[in-house]
GROMACS .gro file of C-alpha atoms in nm:
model
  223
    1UNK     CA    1  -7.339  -5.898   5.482
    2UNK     CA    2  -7.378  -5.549   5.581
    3UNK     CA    3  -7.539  -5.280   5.360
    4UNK     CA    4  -7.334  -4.930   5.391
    5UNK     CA    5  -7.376  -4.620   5.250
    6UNK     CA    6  -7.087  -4.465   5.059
    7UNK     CA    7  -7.113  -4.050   5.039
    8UNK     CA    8  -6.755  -3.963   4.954
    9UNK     CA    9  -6.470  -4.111   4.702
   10UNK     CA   10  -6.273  -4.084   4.992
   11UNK     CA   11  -6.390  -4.351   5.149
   12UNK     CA   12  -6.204  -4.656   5.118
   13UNK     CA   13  -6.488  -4.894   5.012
   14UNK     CA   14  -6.574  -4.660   4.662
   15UNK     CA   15  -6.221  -4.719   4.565
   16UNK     CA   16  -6.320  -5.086   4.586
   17UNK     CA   17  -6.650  -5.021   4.437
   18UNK     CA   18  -6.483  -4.808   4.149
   19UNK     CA   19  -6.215  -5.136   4.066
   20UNK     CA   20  -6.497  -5.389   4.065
   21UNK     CA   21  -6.719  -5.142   3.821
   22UNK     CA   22  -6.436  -5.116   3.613
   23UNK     CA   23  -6.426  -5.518   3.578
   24UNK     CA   24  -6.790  -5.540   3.560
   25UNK     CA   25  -6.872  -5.295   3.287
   26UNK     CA   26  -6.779  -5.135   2.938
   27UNK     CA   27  -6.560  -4.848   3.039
   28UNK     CA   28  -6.866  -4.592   2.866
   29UNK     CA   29  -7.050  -4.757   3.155
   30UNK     CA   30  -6.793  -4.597   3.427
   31UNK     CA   31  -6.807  -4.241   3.523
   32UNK     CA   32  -6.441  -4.164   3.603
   33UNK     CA   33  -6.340  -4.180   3.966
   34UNK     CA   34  -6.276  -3.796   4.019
   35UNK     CA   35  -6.600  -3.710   3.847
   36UNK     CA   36  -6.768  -3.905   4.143
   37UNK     CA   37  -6.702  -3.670   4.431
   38UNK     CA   38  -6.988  -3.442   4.350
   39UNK     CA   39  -7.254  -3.731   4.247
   40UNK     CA   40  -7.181  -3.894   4.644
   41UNK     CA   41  -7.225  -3.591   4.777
   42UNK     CA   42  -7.576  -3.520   4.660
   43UNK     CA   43  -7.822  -3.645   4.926
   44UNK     CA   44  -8.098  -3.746   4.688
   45UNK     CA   45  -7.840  -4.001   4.507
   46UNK     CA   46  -7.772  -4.295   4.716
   47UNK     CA   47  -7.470  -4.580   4.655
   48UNK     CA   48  -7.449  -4.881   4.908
   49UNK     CA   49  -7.249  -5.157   4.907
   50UNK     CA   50  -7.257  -5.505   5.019
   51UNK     CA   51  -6.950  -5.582   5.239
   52UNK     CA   52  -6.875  -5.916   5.342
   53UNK     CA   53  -6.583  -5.815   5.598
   54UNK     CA   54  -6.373  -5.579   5.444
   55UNK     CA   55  -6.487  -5.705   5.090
   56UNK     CA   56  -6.687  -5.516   4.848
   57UNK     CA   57  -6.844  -5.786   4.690
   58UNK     CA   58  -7.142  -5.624   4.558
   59UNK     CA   59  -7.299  -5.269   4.503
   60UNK     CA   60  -7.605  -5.048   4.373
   61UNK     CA   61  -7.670  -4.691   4.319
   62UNK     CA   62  -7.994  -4.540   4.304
   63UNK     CA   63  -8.184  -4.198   4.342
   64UNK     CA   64  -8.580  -4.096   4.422
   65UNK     CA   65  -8.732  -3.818   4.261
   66UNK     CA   66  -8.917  -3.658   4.528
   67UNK     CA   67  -9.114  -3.408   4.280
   68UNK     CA   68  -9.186  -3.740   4.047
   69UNK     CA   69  -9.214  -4.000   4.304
   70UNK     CA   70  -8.995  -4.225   4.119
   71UNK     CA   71  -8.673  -4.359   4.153
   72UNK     CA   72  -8.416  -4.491   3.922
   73UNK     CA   73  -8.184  -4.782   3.941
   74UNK     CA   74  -7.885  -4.653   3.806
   75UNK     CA   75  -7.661  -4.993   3.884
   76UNK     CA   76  -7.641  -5.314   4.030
   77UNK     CA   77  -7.322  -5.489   4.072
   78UNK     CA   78  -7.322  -5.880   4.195
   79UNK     CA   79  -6.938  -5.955   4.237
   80UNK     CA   80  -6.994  -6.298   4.322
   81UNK     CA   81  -7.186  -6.572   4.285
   82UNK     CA   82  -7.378  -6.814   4.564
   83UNK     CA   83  -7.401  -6.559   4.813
   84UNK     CA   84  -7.747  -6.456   4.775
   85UNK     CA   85  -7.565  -6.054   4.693
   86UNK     CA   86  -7.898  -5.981   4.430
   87UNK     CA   87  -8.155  -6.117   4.647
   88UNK     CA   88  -7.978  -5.851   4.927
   89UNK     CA   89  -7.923  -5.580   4.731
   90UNK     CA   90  -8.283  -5.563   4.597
   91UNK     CA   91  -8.430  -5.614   4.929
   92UNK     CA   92  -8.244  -5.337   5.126
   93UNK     CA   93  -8.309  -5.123   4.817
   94UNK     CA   94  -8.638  -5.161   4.821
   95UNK     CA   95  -8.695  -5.115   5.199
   96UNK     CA   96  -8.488  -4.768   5.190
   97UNK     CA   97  -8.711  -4.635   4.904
   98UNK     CA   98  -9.040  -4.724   5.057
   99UNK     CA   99  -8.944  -4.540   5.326
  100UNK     CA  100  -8.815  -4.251   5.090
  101UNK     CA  101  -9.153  -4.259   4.965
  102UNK     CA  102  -9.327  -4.276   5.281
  103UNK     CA  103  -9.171  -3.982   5.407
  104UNK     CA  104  -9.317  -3.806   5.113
  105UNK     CA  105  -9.646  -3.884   5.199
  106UNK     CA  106  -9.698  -4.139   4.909
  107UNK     CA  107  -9.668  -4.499   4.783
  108UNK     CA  108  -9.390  -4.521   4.522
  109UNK     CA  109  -9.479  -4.474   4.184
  110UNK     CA  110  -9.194  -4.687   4.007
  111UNK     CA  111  -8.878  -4.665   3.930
  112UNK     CA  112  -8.659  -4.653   3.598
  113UNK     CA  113  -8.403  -4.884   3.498
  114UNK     CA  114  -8.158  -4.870   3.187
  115UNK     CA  115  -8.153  -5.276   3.101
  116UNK     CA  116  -7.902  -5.440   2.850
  117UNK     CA  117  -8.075  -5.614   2.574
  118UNK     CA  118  -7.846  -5.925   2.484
  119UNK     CA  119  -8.022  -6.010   2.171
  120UNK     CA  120  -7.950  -5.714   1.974
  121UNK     CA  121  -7.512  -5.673   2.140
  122UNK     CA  122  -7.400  -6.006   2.221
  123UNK     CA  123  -6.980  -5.891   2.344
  124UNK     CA  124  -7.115  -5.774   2.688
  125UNK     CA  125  -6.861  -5.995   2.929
  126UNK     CA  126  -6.887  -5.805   3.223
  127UNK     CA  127  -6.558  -5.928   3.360
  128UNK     CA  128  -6.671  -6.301   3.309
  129UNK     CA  129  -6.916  -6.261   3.635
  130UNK     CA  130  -7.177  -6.546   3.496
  131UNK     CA  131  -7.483  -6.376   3.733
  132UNK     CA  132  -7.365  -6.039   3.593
  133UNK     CA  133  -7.483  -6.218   3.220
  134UNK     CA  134  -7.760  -5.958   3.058
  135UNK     CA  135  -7.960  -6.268   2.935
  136UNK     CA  136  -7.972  -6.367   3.339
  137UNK     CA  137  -8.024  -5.997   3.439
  138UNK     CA  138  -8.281  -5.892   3.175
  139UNK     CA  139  -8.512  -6.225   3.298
  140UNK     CA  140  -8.430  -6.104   3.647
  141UNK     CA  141  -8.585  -5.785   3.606
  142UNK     CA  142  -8.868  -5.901   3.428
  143UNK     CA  143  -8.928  -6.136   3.748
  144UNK     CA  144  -8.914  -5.824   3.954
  145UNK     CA  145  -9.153  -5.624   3.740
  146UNK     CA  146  -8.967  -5.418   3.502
  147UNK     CA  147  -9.158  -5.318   3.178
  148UNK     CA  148  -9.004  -5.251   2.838
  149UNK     CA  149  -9.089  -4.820   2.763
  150UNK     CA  150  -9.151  -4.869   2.385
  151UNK     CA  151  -8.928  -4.612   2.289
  152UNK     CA  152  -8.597  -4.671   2.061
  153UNK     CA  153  -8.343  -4.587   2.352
  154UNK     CA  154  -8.009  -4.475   2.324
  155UNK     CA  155  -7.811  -4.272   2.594
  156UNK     CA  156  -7.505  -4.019   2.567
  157UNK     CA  157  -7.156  -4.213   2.655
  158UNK     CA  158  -7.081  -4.181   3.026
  159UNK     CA  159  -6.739  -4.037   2.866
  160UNK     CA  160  -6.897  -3.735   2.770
  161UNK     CA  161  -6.779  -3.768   2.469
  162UNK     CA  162  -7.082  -3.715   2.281
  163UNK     CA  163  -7.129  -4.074   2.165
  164UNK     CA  164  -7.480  -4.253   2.167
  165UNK     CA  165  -7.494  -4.548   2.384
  166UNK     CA  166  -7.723  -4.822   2.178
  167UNK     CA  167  -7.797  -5.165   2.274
  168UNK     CA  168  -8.015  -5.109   2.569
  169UNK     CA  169  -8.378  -5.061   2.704
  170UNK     CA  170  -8.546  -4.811   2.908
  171UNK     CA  171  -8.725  -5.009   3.155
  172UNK     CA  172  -8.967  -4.941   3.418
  173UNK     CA  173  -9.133  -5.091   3.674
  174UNK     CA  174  -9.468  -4.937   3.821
  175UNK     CA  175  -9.614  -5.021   4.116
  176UNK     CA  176  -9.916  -5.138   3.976
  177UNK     CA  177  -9.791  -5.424   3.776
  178UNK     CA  178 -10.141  -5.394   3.597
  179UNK     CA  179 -10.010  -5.032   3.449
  180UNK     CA  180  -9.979  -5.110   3.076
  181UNK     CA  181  -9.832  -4.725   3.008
  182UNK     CA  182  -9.657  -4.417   3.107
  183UNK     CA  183  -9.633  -4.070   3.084
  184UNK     CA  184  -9.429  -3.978   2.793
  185UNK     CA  185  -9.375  -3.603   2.959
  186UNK     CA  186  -9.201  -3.760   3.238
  187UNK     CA  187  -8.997  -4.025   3.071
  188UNK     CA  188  -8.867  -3.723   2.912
  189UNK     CA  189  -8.847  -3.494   3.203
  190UNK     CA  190  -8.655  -3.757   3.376
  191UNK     CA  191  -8.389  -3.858   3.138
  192UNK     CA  192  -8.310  -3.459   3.058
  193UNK     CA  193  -8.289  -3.453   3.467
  194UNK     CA  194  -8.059  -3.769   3.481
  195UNK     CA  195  -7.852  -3.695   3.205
  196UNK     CA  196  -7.782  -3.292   3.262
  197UNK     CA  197  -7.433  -3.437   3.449
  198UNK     CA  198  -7.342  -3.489   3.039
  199UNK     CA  199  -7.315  -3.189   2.885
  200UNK     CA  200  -7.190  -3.363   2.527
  201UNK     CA  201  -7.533  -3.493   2.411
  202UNK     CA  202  -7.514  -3.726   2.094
  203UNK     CA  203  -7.821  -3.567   1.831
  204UNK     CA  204  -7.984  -3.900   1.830
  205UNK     CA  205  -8.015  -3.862   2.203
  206UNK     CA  206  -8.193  -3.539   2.153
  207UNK     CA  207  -8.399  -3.704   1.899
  208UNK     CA  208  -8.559  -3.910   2.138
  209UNK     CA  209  -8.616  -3.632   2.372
  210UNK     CA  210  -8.783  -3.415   2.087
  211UNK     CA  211  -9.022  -3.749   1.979
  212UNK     CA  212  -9.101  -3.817   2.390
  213UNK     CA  213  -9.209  -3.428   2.416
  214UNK     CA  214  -9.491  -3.518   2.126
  215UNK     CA  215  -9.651  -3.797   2.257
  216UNK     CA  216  -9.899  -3.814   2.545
  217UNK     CA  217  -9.808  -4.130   2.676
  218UNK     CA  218  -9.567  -4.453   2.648
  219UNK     CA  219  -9.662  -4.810   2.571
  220UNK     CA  220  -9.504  -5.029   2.900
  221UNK     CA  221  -9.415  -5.382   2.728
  222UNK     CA  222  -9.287  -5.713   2.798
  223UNK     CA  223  -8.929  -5.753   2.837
   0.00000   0.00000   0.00000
């Protein structure tokens, strides 16, 4: 497999990144295709895919923080099984933040992750992709060190529509698996940051922001 960058919707592989997110995910989960142009363009947010071939048969998007020293795991798509796509996707990923970090002078700090919690929806099909199953995923990323923030998380709709997005966690997982919290400031910092592309923001959404600005720090639990 080879792991390539993607930096404009005109290139062929996002259109078959873009289909197989629209099979994977609940369409408030997609940003539409046109709304992607700017997003690849923007050096600090990085998409790769796995291609087998000419395939897309996997994909990820992330972004570091160079202020924060953080990054964020804003997807991971595994499009199918018994090819190891995870295990490759999580490696490269990890190998081009390090070096992110490095060049920054620093050791990463963690990164964010918005994580699907099963028990609470239970209609998430995700185009019938069984490793794509949040009960798998959710015990994946607790195997890679992701932490529960202990914060009731919603998001606004990825439609802009001014929805709240329920049914997920806001993970995170520190370097130092021995952390046991987080800095409330810039749990908030970062999700007003991450969100500003959605100008439509739901009031329980702001809520959460309001609550996060009171508190000193954040309780990092078990998933």
């Amino acid at each position: 497999m080879e792991y390539k960058r993607i930096t404009s919707i005109d290139d062929p592989n996002f259109r078959k990144m873009h289909k197989l997110m629209g099979q994977i995910f609940p369409p408030e989960e997609v940003l539409e295709y046109e709304l992607w142009r700017e997003p690849l363009e923007d050096p600090g947010i990085r998409v790769f895919v796995a291609l087998d071939g000419d395939e897309v048969v996997g994909a990820t998007e992330y972004r570091y923080y160079q202020d924060w020293n953080i990054a964020m795991t804003d997807f991971t798509i595994i499009g199918l099984q018994g090819m190891g796509i995870g295990r490759f996707l999580a490696v490269n990923r990890m190998k081009d933040l390090n070096a992110l970090a490095e060049q920054n002078g620093k050791e990463l700090y963690g990164m964010f992750a918005e994580i699907y919690d099963p028990y609470r929806v239970e209609n998430y099909e995700f185009g019938g992709v069984k490793v794509m199953d949040p009960y798998v995923r959710r015990e994946v990323l607790s195997h890679l060190g992701y932490k529960r923030i202990d914060i009731e998380y919603v998001h606004p709709s990825w439609e802009n529509n001014g929805e709240a997005v329920t049914g997920l966690d806001l993970g995170f997982m520190p370097s130092d698996d021995s952390q046991e919290e987080i800095e409330a400031s810039l749990v908030a910092d970062f999700l007003t940051t991450y969100y500003t592309v959605l100008p439509n923001k739901p009031p329980e959404w702001l809520g959460m922001i309001d609550r996060l600005r009171k508190k000193d720090r954040v309780a990092l639990l078990p998933l």
